[in-house]
PDB file of C-alpha atoms in Angstrom:
ATOM      1  CA  MET L  18      37.509   0.420  -7.256  1.00  0.00           C
ATOM      2  CA  CYS L  19      36.766   2.814  -4.226  1.00  0.00           C
ATOM      3  CA  LEU L  20      34.266   4.893  -6.265  1.00  0.00           C
ATOM      4  CA  PHE L  21      32.354   1.931  -7.175  1.00  0.00           C
ATOM      5  CA  LEU L  22      32.237   0.345  -4.087  1.00  0.00           C
ATOM      6  CA  THR L  23      31.201   3.728  -2.420  1.00  0.00           C
ATOM      7  CA  ILE L  24      28.733   4.398  -5.371  1.00  0.00           C
ATOM      8  CA  ALA L  25      27.901   0.652  -4.823  1.00  0.00           C
ATOM      9  CA  LEU L  26      27.515   1.481  -1.004  1.00  0.00           C
ATOM     10  CA  VAL L  27      24.908   4.304  -1.452  1.00  0.00           C
ATOM     11  CA  LEU L  28      22.651   2.911  -4.135  1.00  0.00           C
ATOM     12  CA  GLN L  29      22.015  -0.129  -1.212  1.00  0.00           C
ATOM     13  CA  GLY L  30      21.185   2.095   1.639  1.00  0.00           C
ATOM     14  CA  MET L  31      18.552   3.141  -1.535  1.00  0.00           C
ATOM     15  CA  PHE L  32      16.565  -0.140  -1.918  1.00  0.00           C
ATOM     16  CA  HIS L  33      14.786  -2.030   0.777  1.00  0.00           C
ATOM     17  CA  ASN L  34      14.132  -5.490   1.493  1.00  0.00           C
ATOM     18  CA  GLY L  35      11.108  -7.198   0.775  1.00  0.00           C
ATOM     19  CA  GLY L  36       9.027  -7.517   3.565  1.00  0.00           C
ATOM     20  CA  TRP L  37       5.612  -5.343   5.246  1.00  0.00           C
ATOM     21  CA  VAL L  38       5.184  -1.518   4.547  1.00  0.00           C
ATOM     22  CA  GLU L  39       3.621  -0.088   7.141  1.00  0.00           C
ATOM     23  CA  ILE L  40       1.589   3.547   5.966  1.00  0.00           C
ATOM     24  CA  ASN L  41       0.303   5.281   8.631  1.00  0.00           C
ATOM     25  CA  LEU L  42      -3.273   6.536   8.314  1.00  0.00           C
ATOM     26  CA  GLN L  43      -3.168   9.720  10.660  1.00  0.00           C
ATOM     27  CA  ASN L  44      -6.437   8.901  12.019  1.00  0.00           C
ATOM     28  CA  LYS L  45      -7.440   9.819  15.644  1.00  0.00           C
ATOM     29  CA  GLU L  46      -8.026   5.772  15.714  1.00  0.00           C
ATOM     30  CA  GLU L  47      -3.953   5.062  14.713  1.00  0.00           C
ATOM     31  CA  ASP L  48      -4.949   3.212  12.037  1.00  0.00           C
ATOM     32  CA  LYS L  49      -2.431   1.588   9.498  1.00  0.00           C
ATOM     33  CA  VAL L  50      -2.132   0.349   5.839  1.00  0.00           C
ATOM     34  CA  LEU L  51      -0.122  -2.861   5.529  1.00  0.00           C
ATOM     35  CA  PHE L  52       0.768  -4.307   2.441  1.00  0.00           C
ATOM     36  CA  CYS L  53       3.452  -6.887   1.723  1.00  0.00           C
ATOM     37  CA  ILE L  54       6.074  -6.502  -0.970  1.00  0.00           C
ATOM     38  CA  PRO L  55       8.542  -9.432  -1.186  1.00  0.00           C
ATOM     39  CA  HIS L  56      10.808  -8.365  -3.402  1.00  0.00           C
ATOM     40  CA  ARG L  57      13.690  -5.428  -3.423  1.00  0.00           C
ATOM     41  CA  TYR L  58      12.204  -2.458  -3.507  1.00  0.00           C
ATOM     42  CA  TYR L  59      12.181   1.560  -4.096  1.00  0.00           C
ATOM     43  CA  GLU L  60      10.403   4.324  -1.777  1.00  0.00           C
ATOM     44  CA  SER L  61       9.789   7.589  -3.452  1.00  0.00           C
ATOM     45  CA  HIS L  62       7.455  10.377  -2.120  1.00  0.00           C
ATOM     46  CA  THR L  63       5.655  12.438  -4.381  1.00  0.00           C
ATOM     47  CA  ASN L  64       5.419  16.626  -2.845  1.00  0.00           C
ATOM     48  CA  THR L  65       1.610  16.772  -3.823  1.00  0.00           C
ATOM     49  CA  ASN L  66       1.510  20.438  -2.465  1.00  0.00           C
ATOM     50  CA  GLY L  67      -0.647  19.973   0.344  1.00  0.00           C
ATOM     51  CA  HIS L  68      -2.618  17.854  -1.432  1.00  0.00           C
ATOM     52  CA  GLY L  69      -2.047  14.787   0.557  1.00  0.00           C
ATOM     53  CA  THR L  70      -0.029  11.828   0.542  1.00  0.00           C
ATOM     54  CA  LEU L  71       1.612   9.532  -2.643  1.00  0.00           C
ATOM     55  CA  ILE L  72       4.318   7.177  -2.389  1.00  0.00           C
ATOM     56  CA  GLY L  73       5.605   4.803  -5.119  1.00  0.00           C
ATOM     57  CA  TYR L  74       7.030   2.013  -4.935  1.00  0.00           C
ATOM     58  CA  ASP L  75       9.195   0.859  -7.968  1.00  0.00           C
ATOM     59  CA  LEU L  76      10.471  -2.649  -7.607  1.00  0.00           C
ATOM     60  CA  VAL L  77      13.253  -4.150  -8.435  1.00  0.00           C
ATOM     61  CA  GLY L  78      14.511  -5.523 -11.555  1.00  0.00           C
ATOM     62  CA  LEU L  79      10.595  -5.693 -12.291  1.00  0.00           C
ATOM     63  CA  ALA L  80       9.057  -3.078 -13.883  1.00  0.00           C
ATOM     64  CA  THR L  81       6.311  -2.987 -11.682  1.00  0.00           C
ATOM     65  CA  HIS L  82       5.395   0.055  -9.454  1.00  0.00           C
ATOM     66  CA  ILE L  83       3.087   0.008  -7.067  1.00  0.00           C
ATOM     67  CA  VAL L  84       1.126   3.955  -5.572  1.00  0.00           C
ATOM     68  CA  TYR L  85      -0.140   4.377  -2.339  1.00  0.00           C
ATOM     69  CA  ALA L  86      -2.426   7.238  -2.851  1.00  0.00           C
ATOM     70  CA  ARG L  87      -4.435   9.180  -0.548  1.00  0.00           C
ATOM     71  CA  THR L  88      -4.882  12.378  -2.209  1.00  0.00           C
ATOM     72  CA  TYR L  89      -7.233  15.501  -2.204  1.00  0.00           C
ATOM     73  CA  ASN L  90      -8.204  17.516  -5.210  1.00  0.00           C
ATOM     74  CA  ALA L  91      -5.747  15.925  -7.055  1.00  0.00           C
ATOM     75  CA  GLU L  92      -6.303  13.248  -9.834  1.00  0.00           C
ATOM     76  CA  LEU L  93      -3.878  10.590 -11.366  1.00  0.00           C
ATOM     77  CA  GLU L  94      -3.815   9.638 -14.066  1.00  0.00           C
ATOM     78  CA  ILE L  95      -4.382   6.158 -13.899  1.00  0.00           C
ATOM     79  CA  GLU L  96      -7.897   6.898 -12.679  1.00  0.00           C
ATOM     80  CA  ASP L  97      -9.255   7.598 -15.790  1.00  0.00           C
ATOM     81  CA  TRP L  98      -7.664   4.046 -17.560  1.00  0.00           C
ATOM     82  CA  THR L  99     -10.761   1.934 -18.420  1.00  0.00           C
ATOM     83  CA  ALA L 100     -11.245  -1.148 -16.982  1.00  0.00           C
ATOM     84  CA  ASN L 101     -11.857  -4.594 -18.063  1.00  0.00           C
ATOM     85  CA  TYR L 102     -12.863  -5.299 -15.018  1.00  0.00           C
ATOM     86  CA  GLN L 103     -14.334  -3.925 -11.574  1.00  0.00           C
ATOM     87  CA  ILE L 104     -16.051  -5.668  -8.153  1.00  0.00           C
ATOM     88  CA  ILE L 105     -17.593  -3.240  -5.896  1.00  0.00           C
ATOM     89  CA  THR L 106     -18.069  -4.603  -2.520  1.00  0.00           C
ATOM     90  CA  ASP L 107     -18.601  -2.527   1.045  1.00  0.00           C
ATOM     91  CA  SER L 108     -14.820  -2.004   2.109  1.00  0.00           C
ATOM     92  CA  LYS L 109     -13.375  -1.439  -1.470  1.00  0.00           C
ATOM     93  CA  ILE L 110     -13.597  -1.219  -5.423  1.00  0.00           C
ATOM     94  CA  VAL L 111     -11.469  -3.241  -7.166  1.00  0.00           C
ATOM     95  CA  ARG L 112     -10.562  -2.266 -10.958  1.00  0.00           C
ATOM     96  CA  LYS L 113      -8.439  -4.278 -13.286  1.00  0.00           C
ATOM     97  CA  GLY L 114      -7.381  -3.590 -17.084  1.00  0.00           C
ATOM     98  CA  ILE L 115      -4.097  -3.646 -19.755  1.00  0.00           C
ATOM     99  CA  ARG L 116      -3.019  -0.620 -21.465  1.00  0.00           C
ATOM    100  CA  GLU L 117      -0.047  -0.485 -23.849  1.00  0.00           C
ATOM    101  CA  GLY L 118       1.070  -3.622 -22.262  1.00  0.00           C
ATOM    102  CA  MET L 119       0.871  -3.117 -19.211  1.00  0.00           C
ATOM    103  CA  TYR L 120      -1.302  -5.001 -16.761  1.00  0.00           C
ATOM    104  CA  TRP L 121      -2.786  -2.431 -13.905  1.00  0.00           C
ATOM    105  CA  ARG L 122      -4.810  -2.871 -11.322  1.00  0.00           C
ATOM    106  CA  SER L 123      -6.377   0.190  -8.837  1.00  0.00           C
ATOM    107  CA  ASP L 124      -8.062  -0.704  -5.326  1.00  0.00           C
ATOM    108  CA  ALA L 125      -9.760   1.723  -3.561  1.00  0.00           C
ATOM    109  CA  PHE L 126     -10.277   1.235  -0.258  1.00  0.00           C
ATOM    110  CA  LEU L 127     -13.642   2.558   1.352  1.00  0.00           C
ATOM    111  CA  LYS L 128     -14.605   4.658   4.324  1.00  0.00           C
ATOM    112  CA  GLU L 129     -17.974   2.867   6.435  1.00  0.00           C
ATOM    113  CA  SER L 130     -20.155   6.044   4.099  1.00  0.00           C
ATOM    114  CA  GLY L 131     -18.728   5.365   0.982  1.00  0.00           C
ATOM    115  CA  GLU L 132     -15.939   7.337   0.562  1.00  0.00           C
ATOM    116  CA  ILE L 133     -12.539   6.571  -0.654  1.00  0.00           C
ATOM    117  CA  LEU L 134     -10.039   6.518   1.963  1.00  0.00           C
ATOM    118  CA  PHE L 135      -6.781   5.521   0.035  1.00  0.00           C
ATOM    119  CA  THR L 136      -6.203   3.742  -2.998  1.00  0.00           C
ATOM    120  CA  LEU L 137      -3.161   1.574  -3.611  1.00  0.00           C
ATOM    121  CA  TYR L 138      -2.115   1.113  -7.313  1.00  0.00           C
ATOM    122  CA  GLY L 139      -0.423  -1.418  -9.479  1.00  0.00           C
ATOM    123  CA  TYR L 140       0.743  -1.148 -12.476  1.00  0.00           C
ATOM    124  CA  GLY L 141       3.966  -2.578 -14.697  1.00  0.00           C
ATOM    125  CA  LYS L 142       4.399  -5.963 -16.384  1.00  0.00           C
ATOM    126  CA  ASP L 143       4.344  -8.636 -13.819  1.00  0.00           C
ATOM    127  CA  SER L 144       0.667  -9.395 -13.150  1.00  0.00           C
ATOM    128  CA  LEU L 145       2.050 -11.674 -10.251  1.00  0.00           C
ATOM    129  CA  ALA L 146       3.375  -9.476  -7.401  1.00  0.00           C
ATOM    130  CA  ILE L 147       0.861  -7.092  -8.308  1.00  0.00           C
ATOM    131  CA  ASN L 148      -2.057  -9.356  -7.423  1.00  0.00           C
ATOM    132  CA  HIS L 149       0.249 -10.475  -4.290  1.00  0.00           C
ATOM    133  CA  ILE L 150       0.697  -6.793  -3.364  1.00  0.00           C
ATOM    134  CA  MET L 151      -2.605  -5.526  -3.395  1.00  0.00           C
ATOM    135  CA  ASP L 152      -4.134  -9.037  -2.294  1.00  0.00           C
ATOM    136  CA  SER L 153      -2.007  -8.422   1.168  1.00  0.00           C
ATOM    137  CA  ALA L 154      -3.140  -4.775   1.465  1.00  0.00           C
ATOM    138  CA  HIS L 155      -5.872  -4.571   4.401  1.00  0.00           C
ATOM    139  CA  ILE L 156      -6.266  -1.867   7.162  1.00  0.00           C
ATOM    140  CA  ASP L 157      -5.183  -3.175  10.689  1.00  0.00           C
ATOM    141  CA  ARG L 158      -7.812  -1.033  13.366  1.00  0.00           C
ATOM    142  CA  ALA L 159      -5.661   0.284  16.174  1.00  0.00           C
ATOM    143  CA  ASN L 160      -8.692  -0.781  18.234  1.00  0.00           C
ATOM    144  CA  GLU L 161      -8.819  -4.126  17.103  1.00  0.00           C
ATOM    145  CA  ARG L 162      -4.771  -4.227  17.864  1.00  0.00           C
ATOM    146  CA  ALA L 163      -5.926  -3.052  21.377  1.00  0.00           C
ATOM    147  CA  ASP L 164      -9.019  -5.665  21.971  1.00  0.00           C
ATOM    148  CA  ASN L 165      -6.529  -8.301  20.727  1.00  0.00           C
ATOM    149  CA  LEU L 166      -3.846  -6.863  23.452  1.00  0.00           C
ATOM    150  CA  LEU L 167      -6.556  -6.754  26.133  1.00  0.00           C
ATOM    151  CA  ILE L 168      -7.412 -10.783  25.793  1.00  0.00           C
ATOM    152  CA  THR L 169      -3.838 -11.349  24.980  1.00  0.00           C
ATOM    153  CA  LEU L 170      -3.267  -9.603  28.969  1.00  0.00           C
ATOM    154  CA  MET L 171      -6.798 -11.331  30.766  1.00  0.00           C
ATOM    155  CA  MET L 172      -5.587 -15.157  28.923  1.00  0.00           C
ATOM    156  CA  SER L 173      -2.036 -14.394  30.633  1.00  0.00           C
ATOM    157  CA  THR L 174      -3.300 -13.461  34.093  1.00  0.00           C
ATOM    158  CA  PRO L 175      -4.260 -15.426  36.389  1.00  0.00           C
ATOM    159  CA  LEU L 176      -7.578 -15.091  38.225  1.00  0.00           C
ATOM    160  CA  TRP L 177      -6.895 -16.080  41.315  1.00  0.00           C
ATOM    161  CA  ASN L 178      -4.098 -15.255  44.059  1.00  0.00           C
TER     162      ASN L 178
END
């Protein structure tokens, strides 16, 4: 019984409750990527041997996976999957498809220059969860946070003494 409780407590610490995931883009502006995973998940970092950042999020009990990728000179297999749907906007490229009975979607977020800043991949059995997570993803710009803080401070400071 003690062994079972110990294993359960160790495994409990490995899983995260659902909520907002925040990843620092490590740029001079200190921008962050935010997306919401509403289910319990397990987070795993992959050693890319200096090719960038690759973080996996496995949703507990859903056979669904989200991958954050900001890599250089490295290619993921999912990048070569044939898309049934693709839309390109000024800020991102969205690709969707079905592969071996599994739904997948990739959202490549673009810099102003058109270069890919990072890509968020979702694949698995639960297309609703994947779309919910991918639709929530956005870049939280540090300069916009500073502007909003400044406006808040200005509005809360009296103009007369």
